[in-house]
mmCIF file of C-alpha atoms in Angstrom:
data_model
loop_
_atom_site.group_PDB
_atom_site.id
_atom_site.type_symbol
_atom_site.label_atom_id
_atom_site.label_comp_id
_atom_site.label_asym_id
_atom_site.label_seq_id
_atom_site.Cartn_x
_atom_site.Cartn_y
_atom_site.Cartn_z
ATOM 1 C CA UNK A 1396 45.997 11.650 22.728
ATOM 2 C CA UNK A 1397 49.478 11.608 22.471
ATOM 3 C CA UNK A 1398 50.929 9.843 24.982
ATOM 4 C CA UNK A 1399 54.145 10.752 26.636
ATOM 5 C CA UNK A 1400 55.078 13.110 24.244
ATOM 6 C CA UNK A 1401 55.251 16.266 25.168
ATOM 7 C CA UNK A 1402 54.482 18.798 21.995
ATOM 8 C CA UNK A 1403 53.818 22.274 22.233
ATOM 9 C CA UNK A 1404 50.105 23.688 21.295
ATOM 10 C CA UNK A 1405 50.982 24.716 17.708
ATOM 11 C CA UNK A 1406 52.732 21.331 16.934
ATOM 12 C CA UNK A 1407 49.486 19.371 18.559
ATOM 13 C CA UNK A 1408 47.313 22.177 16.377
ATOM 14 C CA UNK A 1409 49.356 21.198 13.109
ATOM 15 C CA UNK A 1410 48.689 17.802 13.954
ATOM 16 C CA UNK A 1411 44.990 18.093 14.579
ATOM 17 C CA UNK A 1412 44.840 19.850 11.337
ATOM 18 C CA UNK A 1413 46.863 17.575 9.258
ATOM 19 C CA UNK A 1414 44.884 14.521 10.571
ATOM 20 C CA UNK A 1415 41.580 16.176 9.647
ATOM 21 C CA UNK A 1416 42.507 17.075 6.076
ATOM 22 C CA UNK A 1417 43.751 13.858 5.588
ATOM 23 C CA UNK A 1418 40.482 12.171 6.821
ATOM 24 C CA UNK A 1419 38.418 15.365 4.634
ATOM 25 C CA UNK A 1420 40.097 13.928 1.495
ATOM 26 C CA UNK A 1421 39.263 10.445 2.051
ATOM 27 C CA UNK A 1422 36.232 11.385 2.190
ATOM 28 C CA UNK A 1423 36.004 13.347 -0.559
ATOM 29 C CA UNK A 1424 37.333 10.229 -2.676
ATOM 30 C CA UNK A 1425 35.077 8.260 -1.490
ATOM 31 C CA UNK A 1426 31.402 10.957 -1.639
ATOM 32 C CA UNK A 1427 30.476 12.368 -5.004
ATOM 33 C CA UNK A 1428 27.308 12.806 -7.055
ATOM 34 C CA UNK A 1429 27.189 12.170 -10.616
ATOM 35 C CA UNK A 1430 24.239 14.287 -12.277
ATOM 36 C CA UNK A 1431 22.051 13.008 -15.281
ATOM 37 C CA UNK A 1432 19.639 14.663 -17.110
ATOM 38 C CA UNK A 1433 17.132 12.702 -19.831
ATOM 39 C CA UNK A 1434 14.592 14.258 -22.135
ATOM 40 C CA UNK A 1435 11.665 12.358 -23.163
ATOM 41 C CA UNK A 1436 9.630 13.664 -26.263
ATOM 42 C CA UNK A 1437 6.016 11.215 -26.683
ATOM 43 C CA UNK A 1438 6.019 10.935 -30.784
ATOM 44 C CA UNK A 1439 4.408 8.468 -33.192
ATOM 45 C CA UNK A 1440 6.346 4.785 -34.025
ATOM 46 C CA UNK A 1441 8.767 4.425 -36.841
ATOM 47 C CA UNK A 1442 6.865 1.224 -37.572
ATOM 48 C CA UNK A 1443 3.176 1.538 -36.596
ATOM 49 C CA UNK A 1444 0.266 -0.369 -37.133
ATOM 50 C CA UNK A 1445 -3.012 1.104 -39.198
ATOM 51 C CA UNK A 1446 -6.219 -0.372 -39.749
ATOM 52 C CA UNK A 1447 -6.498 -2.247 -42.857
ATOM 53 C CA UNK A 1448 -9.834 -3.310 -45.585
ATOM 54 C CA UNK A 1449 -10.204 -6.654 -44.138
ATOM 55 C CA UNK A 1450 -9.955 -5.933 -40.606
ATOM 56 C CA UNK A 1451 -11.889 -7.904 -38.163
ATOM 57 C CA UNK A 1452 -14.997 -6.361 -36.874
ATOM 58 C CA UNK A 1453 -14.781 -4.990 -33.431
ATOM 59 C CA UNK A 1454 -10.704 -4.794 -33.382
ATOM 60 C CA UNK A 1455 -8.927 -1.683 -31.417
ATOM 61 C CA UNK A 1456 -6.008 -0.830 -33.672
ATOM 62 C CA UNK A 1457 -3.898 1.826 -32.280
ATOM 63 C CA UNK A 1458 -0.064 2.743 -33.730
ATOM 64 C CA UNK A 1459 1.829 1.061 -31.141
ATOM 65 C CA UNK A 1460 -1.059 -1.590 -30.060
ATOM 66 C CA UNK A 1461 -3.866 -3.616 -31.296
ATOM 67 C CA UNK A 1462 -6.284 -6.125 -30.772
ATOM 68 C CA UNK A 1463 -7.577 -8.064 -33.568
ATOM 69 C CA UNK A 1464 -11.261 -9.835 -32.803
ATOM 70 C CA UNK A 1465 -11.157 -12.754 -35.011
ATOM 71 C CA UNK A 1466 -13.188 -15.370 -35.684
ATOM 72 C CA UNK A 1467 -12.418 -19.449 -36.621
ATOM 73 C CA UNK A 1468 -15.470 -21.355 -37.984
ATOM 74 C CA UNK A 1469 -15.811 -25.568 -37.312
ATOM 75 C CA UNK A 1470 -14.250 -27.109 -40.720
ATOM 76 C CA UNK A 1471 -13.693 -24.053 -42.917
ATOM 77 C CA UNK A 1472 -11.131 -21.828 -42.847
ATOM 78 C CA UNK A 1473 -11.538 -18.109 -42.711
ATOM 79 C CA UNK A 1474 -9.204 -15.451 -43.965
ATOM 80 C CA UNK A 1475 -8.612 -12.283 -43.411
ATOM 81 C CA UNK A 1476 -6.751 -10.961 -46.607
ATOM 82 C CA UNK A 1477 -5.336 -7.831 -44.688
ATOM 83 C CA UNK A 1478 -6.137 -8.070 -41.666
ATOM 84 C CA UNK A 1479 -3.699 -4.617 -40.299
ATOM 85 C CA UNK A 1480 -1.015 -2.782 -41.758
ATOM 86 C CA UNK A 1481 2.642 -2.593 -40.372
ATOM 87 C CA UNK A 1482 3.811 1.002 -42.082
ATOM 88 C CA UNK A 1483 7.105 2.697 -42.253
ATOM 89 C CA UNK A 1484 6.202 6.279 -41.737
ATOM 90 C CA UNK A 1485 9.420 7.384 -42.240
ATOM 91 C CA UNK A 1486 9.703 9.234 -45.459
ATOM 92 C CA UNK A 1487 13.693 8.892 -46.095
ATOM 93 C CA UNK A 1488 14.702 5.223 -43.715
ATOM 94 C CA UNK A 1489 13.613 1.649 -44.505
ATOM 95 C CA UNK A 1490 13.434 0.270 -40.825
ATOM 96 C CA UNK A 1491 12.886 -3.516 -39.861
ATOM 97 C CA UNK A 1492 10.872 -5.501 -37.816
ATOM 98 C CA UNK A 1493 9.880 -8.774 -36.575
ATOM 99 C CA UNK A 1494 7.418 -11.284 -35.301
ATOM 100 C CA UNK A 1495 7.678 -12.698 -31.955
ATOM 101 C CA UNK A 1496 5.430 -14.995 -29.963
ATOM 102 C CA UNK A 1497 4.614 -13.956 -26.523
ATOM 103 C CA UNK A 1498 1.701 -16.074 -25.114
ATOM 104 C CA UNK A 1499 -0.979 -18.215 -26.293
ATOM 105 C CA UNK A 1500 -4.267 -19.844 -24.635
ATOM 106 C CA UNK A 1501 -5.420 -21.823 -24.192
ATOM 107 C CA UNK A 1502 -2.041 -23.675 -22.814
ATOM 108 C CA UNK A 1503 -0.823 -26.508 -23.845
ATOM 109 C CA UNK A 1504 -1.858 -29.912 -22.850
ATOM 110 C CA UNK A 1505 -5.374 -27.927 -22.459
ATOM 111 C CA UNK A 1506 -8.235 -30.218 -24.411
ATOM 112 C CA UNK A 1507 -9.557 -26.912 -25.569
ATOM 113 C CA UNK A 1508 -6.405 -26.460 -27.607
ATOM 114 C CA UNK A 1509 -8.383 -29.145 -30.067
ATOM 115 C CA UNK A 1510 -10.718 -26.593 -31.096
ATOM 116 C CA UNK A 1511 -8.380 -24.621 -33.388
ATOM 117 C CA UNK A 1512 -6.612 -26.605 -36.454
ATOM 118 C CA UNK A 1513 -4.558 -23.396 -37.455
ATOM 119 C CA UNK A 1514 -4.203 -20.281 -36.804
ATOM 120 C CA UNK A 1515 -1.448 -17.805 -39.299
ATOM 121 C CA UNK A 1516 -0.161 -14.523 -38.966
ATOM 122 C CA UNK A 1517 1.753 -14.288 -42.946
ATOM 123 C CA UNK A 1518 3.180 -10.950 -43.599
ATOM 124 C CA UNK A 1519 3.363 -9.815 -47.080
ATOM 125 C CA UNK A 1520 4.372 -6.639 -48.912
ATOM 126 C CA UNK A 1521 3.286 -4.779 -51.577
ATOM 127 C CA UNK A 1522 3.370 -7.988 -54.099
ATOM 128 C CA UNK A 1523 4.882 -11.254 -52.275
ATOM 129 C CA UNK A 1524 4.837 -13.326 -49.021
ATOM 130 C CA UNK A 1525 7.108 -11.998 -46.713
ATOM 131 C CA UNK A 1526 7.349 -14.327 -43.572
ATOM 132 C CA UNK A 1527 5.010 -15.538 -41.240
ATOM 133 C CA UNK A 1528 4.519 -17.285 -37.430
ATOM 134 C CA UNK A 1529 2.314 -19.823 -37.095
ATOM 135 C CA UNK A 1530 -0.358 -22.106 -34.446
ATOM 136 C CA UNK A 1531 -0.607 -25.139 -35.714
ATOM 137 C CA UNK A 1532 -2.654 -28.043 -33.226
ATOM 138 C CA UNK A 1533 -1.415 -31.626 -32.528
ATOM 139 C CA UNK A 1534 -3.826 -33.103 -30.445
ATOM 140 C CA UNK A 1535 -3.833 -30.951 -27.402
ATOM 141 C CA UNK A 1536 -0.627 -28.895 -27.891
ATOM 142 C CA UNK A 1537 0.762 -25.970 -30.101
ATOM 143 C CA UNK A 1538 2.991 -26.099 -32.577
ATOM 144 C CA UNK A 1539 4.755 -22.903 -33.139
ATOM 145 C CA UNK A 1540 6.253 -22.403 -36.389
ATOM 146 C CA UNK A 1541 9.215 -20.668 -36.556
ATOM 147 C CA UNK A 1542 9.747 -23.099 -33.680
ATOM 148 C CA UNK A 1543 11.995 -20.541 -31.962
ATOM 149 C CA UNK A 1544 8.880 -18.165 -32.120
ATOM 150 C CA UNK A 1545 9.981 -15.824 -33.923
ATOM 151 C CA UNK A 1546 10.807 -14.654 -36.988
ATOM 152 C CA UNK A 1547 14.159 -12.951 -39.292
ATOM 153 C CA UNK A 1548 14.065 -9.063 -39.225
ATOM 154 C CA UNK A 1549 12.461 -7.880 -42.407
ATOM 155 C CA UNK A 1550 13.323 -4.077 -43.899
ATOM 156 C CA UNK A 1551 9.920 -2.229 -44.475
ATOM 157 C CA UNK A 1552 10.765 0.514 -47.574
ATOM 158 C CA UNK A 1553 11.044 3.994 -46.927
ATOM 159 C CA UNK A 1554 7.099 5.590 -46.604
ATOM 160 C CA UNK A 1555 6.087 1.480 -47.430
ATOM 161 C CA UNK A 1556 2.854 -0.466 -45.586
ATOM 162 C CA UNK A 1557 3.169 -4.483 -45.302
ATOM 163 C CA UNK A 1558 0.171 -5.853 -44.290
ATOM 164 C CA UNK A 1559 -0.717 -9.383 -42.259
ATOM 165 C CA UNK A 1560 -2.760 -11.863 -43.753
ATOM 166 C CA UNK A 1561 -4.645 -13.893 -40.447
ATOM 167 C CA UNK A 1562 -5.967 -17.122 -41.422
ATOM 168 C CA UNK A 1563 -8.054 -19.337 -39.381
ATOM 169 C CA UNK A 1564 -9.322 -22.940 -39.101
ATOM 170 C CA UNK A 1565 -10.921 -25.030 -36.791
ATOM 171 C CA UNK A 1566 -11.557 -28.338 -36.943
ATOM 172 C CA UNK A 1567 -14.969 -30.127 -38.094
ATOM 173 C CA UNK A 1568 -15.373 -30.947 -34.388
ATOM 174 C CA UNK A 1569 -15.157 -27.490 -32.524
ATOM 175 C CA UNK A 1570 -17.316 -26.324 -30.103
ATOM 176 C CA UNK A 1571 -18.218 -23.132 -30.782
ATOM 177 C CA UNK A 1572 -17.825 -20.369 -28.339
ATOM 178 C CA UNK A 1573 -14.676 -21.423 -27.188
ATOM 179 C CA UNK A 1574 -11.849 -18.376 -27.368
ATOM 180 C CA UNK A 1575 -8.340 -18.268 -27.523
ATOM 181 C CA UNK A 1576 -5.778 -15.643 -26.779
ATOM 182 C CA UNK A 1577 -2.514 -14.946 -28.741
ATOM 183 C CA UNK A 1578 -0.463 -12.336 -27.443
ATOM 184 C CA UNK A 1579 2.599 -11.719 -30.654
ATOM 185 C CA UNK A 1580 5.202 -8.445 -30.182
ATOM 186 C CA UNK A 1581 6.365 -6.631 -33.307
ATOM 187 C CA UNK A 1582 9.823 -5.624 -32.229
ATOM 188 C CA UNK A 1583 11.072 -2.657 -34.690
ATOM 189 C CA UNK A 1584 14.797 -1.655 -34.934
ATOM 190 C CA UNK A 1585 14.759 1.609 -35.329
#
């Protein structure tokens, strides 16, 4: 190992041991564990949704998910004053939320697209409009309204319940039992 040279057996042991620390605390620069430790406690939404007087018949409405079963009728249009509630359950924090489109279907360039005229999701408080995100048709396509699909962050009151007005219309010549899917995410800031 080393050559020509001619060391003695404590030298060469010095060595040996020199080399191998040296290598030991490379290592040990290079190898170590970081630890983390997360808790994860299942509570109710900030911002939840609650059934409501006017909601649709056969809906699921859950805090943190719902389905609303709605129903459009051929030249009329059909509201549902309040439809669900968005509530601030917090008793001491006004927290804000917003509307954001996800998914609709039928797609667009679909000809059943033609068998909705409207279709509005308005959010109001406890006296006035608030905002709202809305499917409007144009021949076979969508037209989303806020066109970036979604809309400003509104603060909900401390202990406060908004509610959503759905309104829907179809036009004169719908075929009835035709369905279509909207798929909208409530993001909360908390």
């Amino acid at each position: 190992m080393f050559g020509s040279l001619k060391l003695k057996k404590p030298t060469k042991f010095l060595i040996l041991l020199l080399t191998s620390i040296l290598i030991g605390a490379v290592n040990a620069a290079i190898f170590y564990t970081l630890t983390m430790e997360s808790q994860f406690l299942v509570s109710s939404p900030v911002i939840r949704f609650s059934s409501a007087p006017d909601e649709p018949s056969g809906s699921t409405v859950n805090d943190a998910w719902c389905m609303l079963n709605a129903t459009s009728y051929p030249n009329a249009t059909l509201t549902y004053e309040q439809a669900l509630y968005i509530e601030n359950t917090d008793g001491s924090n006004a927290h804000s939320f917003r509307l954001r489109h996800l998914d609709v279907s039928p797609v667009n360039g679909t000809a059943t697209v033609g068998n909705w005229s409207s279709i509005k999701f308005m959010v109001y408080n406890s006296t006035d409009f608030v905002c709202s995100l809305n499917y409007t048709v144009s021949g076979t396509d969508w037209i989303l309204e806020p066109s970036s699909g979604e809309t400003n962050y509104y603060s909900v009151p401390a202990s406060t319940s908004w509610w959503i007005r759905l309104e829907t219309l179809s036009p004169a010549t719908a075929t009835t039992g035709n369905t279509c899917y909207i798929t909208i995410a409530v993001d909360v800031q908390q």
